[in-house]
Amino acid sequence: MNFELDEIFIEEDSRASALARRVIEALSPRVPIRFVADARAATLADRNAADPFGKGKRRMVIMRRRGAFLMGCPAASARYACCGYLVLALASNCPMDCSYCFLQDYLADNPGFQVYSNYADAFAELGRLAAGSPERQFRVGTGEFADSLAFDSITGVAREFVEFFAAHRNLTLELKTKTDEIDGLLSIEPRGATMVSWTVSPERVYRTSERRTAPPSARLRAARCVLEAGYRVAFHLDPIIAYPGAEDDYPRLAEEILDTVAPEKISFVSMGSLRMTPALRTAARRRFPDDPMLLGEDILCPDGRYRAFTPLRLRLYRQIADRFSRAGAPVQTYLCMEPASVHRRIFAAEAPTPADARERLCCAG
Amino acid sequence: MTTLEAEQAIRALAGARQLQDPYLKRWLAREQAERVAMLDAARKLRLRTGQLAVALDLLEEIAVREGAGIDSILSRENLQRLIESKGPAPARASAFIAELRAIRFPRLGATLRRLSAEISALALPSGVNVVLPKDLNSDELVIRISVRSPDEFDRLMTMLAEKRDGLARLVRMLGGDDEL
Ligand code: SF4
């Protein structure tokens, strides 16, 4: 993808790392590079900038990660029917710019686009996870605080993880993306241990709200390519936005997914409606005042997030779920950040426990 | 009204109402026709500080949603009727804000009207109340029964059982059931 970087900061400690060398080779001298002893200050928001978050996206910071790489999904909560996902933080922030992105609030104080040079330390954490509970399946994703593939043509990190996961039978890697940057994946043998998942939206949402992402049709084409290369594929319809016309566009999108990937080849489909904390809503509207997708019929829900009012939102879920249920083969479908009662209404079944969901989503497809 | 006159008048009104600076800036940043239309409405309806802020928020949001100018939104018949009518300003101002909300949340309004009509059609006995979630922000329907004697309780439970299908239908509607 086309990076728009203003500058790169590299911590002295990371200067000799493989990752720093790859970045320097790919981007110097086009983008100015500065070496600093401690890059943490470079990750902070420039409060004097007109758009501190947008400016942070354009400042790549290559540094050591000080904390653990592996953590629970930040969306997990006893309130929701949950999928038992683990997050591997290899980077923080994203070169694309979706108007609804939760990172606008989550990373408001430190929006610098961090990429961690000591990512190989994550292998030890993952090894301990796999060995500690060999009977359990774990789904681990790198796409929570960043897009999994947006910078991979430069860093080449995904390949090492695909190979690591291929050697651990109770670990599943999920690479989640809105790009079509798959070239680095096609020559590796994933042995069923990596799924590449695409967040997909109708064309209308892509045009208004998903800057610098690949068009939805390109994402679907990329999904077919990685499937043919031996990867599992999954789709996130998230956020689902209840704009006028969404009732037609989302089932059509489901149709397009099914036209591209046979239902029995889809590992899962997740659905989640647009949800925004008041702080995220304020930040997003300030950055994108002319985006109509941020101005839906959203109301404050009991969990403190704005969502489309309940009957409207549930009708959309049902229409999409119905389309997948008529696919000719079962497609694992689940909801993200919705209470168990909503799950029951949409699927006429109890929501699985996080442990059950983890097993099912790791093994499906 | 010239651009300068409009700006002076808006600043004077905002000053008198102690409108917060960010709102004033947003108001002044609009096109001249929009600024003046808003000024006209604010004067004729004698909008108070909070109402002025809410009206600006709603009008800006409607403008983005519909791709329309604030002046053209305010020129709609239902809003003009409220702006130009002769009744007491506080009542007209409240009705004006309610009308803006209805334009901003059209499907929520329509769904609420449909649900309220269903509830009325149930003709529930006094002592039984059906409470919809605020702004339909959840799928939970609350049915409240007030009784003062065991006999009354038996009577209401019997009547409630007779309304079972209608109540179940309401619960389904809250879940966005399409067949309804
Ligand atoms: S692609 Fe994902 S992480 Fe990147 S800006 Fe969009 S929503 Fe945020």
mmCIF file with all atom_site columns, C-alpha atoms in Angstrom, chain A residues 251 254-255 258 263 266 269 271 317-333 346-348:
data_model
loop_
_atom_site.group_PDB
_atom_site.id
_atom_site.type_symbol
_atom_site.label_atom_id
_atom_site.label_alt_id
_atom_site.label_comp_id
_atom_site.label_asym_id
_atom_site.label_entity_id
_atom_site.label_seq_id
_atom_site.pdbx_PDB_ins_code
_atom_site.Cartn_x
_atom_site.Cartn_y
_atom_site.Cartn_z
_atom_site.occupancy
_atom_site.B_iso_or_equiv
_atom_site.pdbx_formal_charge
_atom_site.auth_seq_id
_atom_site.auth_comp_id
_atom_site.auth_asym_id
_atom_site.auth_atom_id
_atom_site.pdbx_PDB_model_num
ATOM 1  C CA . PRO A 1 251 ? -27.049 -8.710  2.099  1.00 0.00 ? 251 PRO A CA 1
ATOM 2  C CA . ALA A 1 254 ? -22.825 -11.214 1.863  1.00 0.00 ? 254 ALA A CA 1
ATOM 3  C CA . GLU A 1 255 ? -23.776 -12.402 -1.615 1.00 0.00 ? 255 GLU A CA 1
ATOM 4  C CA . LEU A 1 258 ? -20.338 -16.154 -1.080 1.00 0.00 ? 258 LEU A CA 1
ATOM 5  C CA . PRO A 1 263 ? -19.409 -21.240 2.119  1.00 0.00 ? 263 PRO A CA 1
ATOM 6  C CA . ILE A 1 266 ? -15.221 -19.671 5.058  1.00 0.00 ? 266 ILE A CA 1
ATOM 7  C CA . VAL A 1 269 ? -18.075 -14.473 9.597  1.00 0.00 ? 269 VAL A CA 1
ATOM 8  C CA . MET A 1 271 ? -20.758 -9.212  12.609 1.00 0.00 ? 271 MET A CA 1
ATOM 9  C CA . TYR A 1 317 ? -28.007 -8.569  11.648 1.00 0.00 ? 317 TYR A CA 1
ATOM 10 C CA . ARG A 1 318 ? -30.910 -10.870 10.885 1.00 0.00 ? 318 ARG A CA 1
ATOM 11 C CA . GLN A 1 319 ? -30.920 -10.034 7.178  1.00 0.00 ? 319 GLN A CA 1
ATOM 12 C CA . ILE A 1 320 ? -27.206 -10.745 6.889  1.00 0.00 ? 320 ILE A CA 1
ATOM 13 C CA . ALA A 1 321 ? -27.327 -13.875 9.039  1.00 0.00 ? 321 ALA A CA 1
ATOM 14 C CA . ASP A 1 322 ? -30.264 -15.144 6.944  1.00 0.00 ? 322 ASP A CA 1
ATOM 15 C CA . ARG A 1 323 ? -28.244 -14.743 3.782  1.00 0.00 ? 323 ARG A CA 1
ATOM 16 C CA . PHE A 1 324 ? -25.368 -16.775 5.212  1.00 0.00 ? 324 PHE A CA 1
ATOM 17 C CA . SER A 1 325 ? -27.721 -19.387 6.613  1.00 0.00 ? 325 SER A CA 1
ATOM 18 C CA . ARG A 1 326 ? -29.063 -19.979 3.077  1.00 0.00 ? 326 ARG A CA 1
ATOM 19 C CA . ALA A 1 327 ? -25.558 -20.393 1.675  1.00 0.00 ? 327 ALA A CA 1
ATOM 20 C CA . GLY A 1 328 ? -25.903 -24.132 1.078  1.00 0.00 ? 328 GLY A CA 1
ATOM 21 C CA . ALA A 1 329 ? -23.340 -25.046 3.728  1.00 0.00 ? 329 ALA A CA 1
ATOM 22 C CA . PRO A 1 330 ? -23.102 -23.869 7.321  1.00 0.00 ? 330 PRO A CA 1
ATOM 23 C CA . VAL A 1 331 ? -21.087 -20.703 7.855  1.00 0.00 ? 331 VAL A CA 1
ATOM 24 C CA . GLN A 1 332 ? -19.975 -20.052 11.447 1.00 0.00 ? 332 GLN A CA 1
ATOM 25 C CA . THR A 1 333 ? -21.385 -16.640 12.223 1.00 0.00 ? 333 THR A CA 1
ATOM 26 C CA . ILE A 1 346 ? -30.476 -13.544 15.816 1.00 0.00 ? 346 ILE A CA 1
ATOM 27 C CA . PHE A 1 347 ? -29.377 -17.159 15.850 1.00 0.00 ? 347 PHE A CA 1
ATOM 28 C CA . ALA A 1 348 ? -32.215 -18.699 17.891 1.00 0.00 ? 348 ALA A CA 1
#
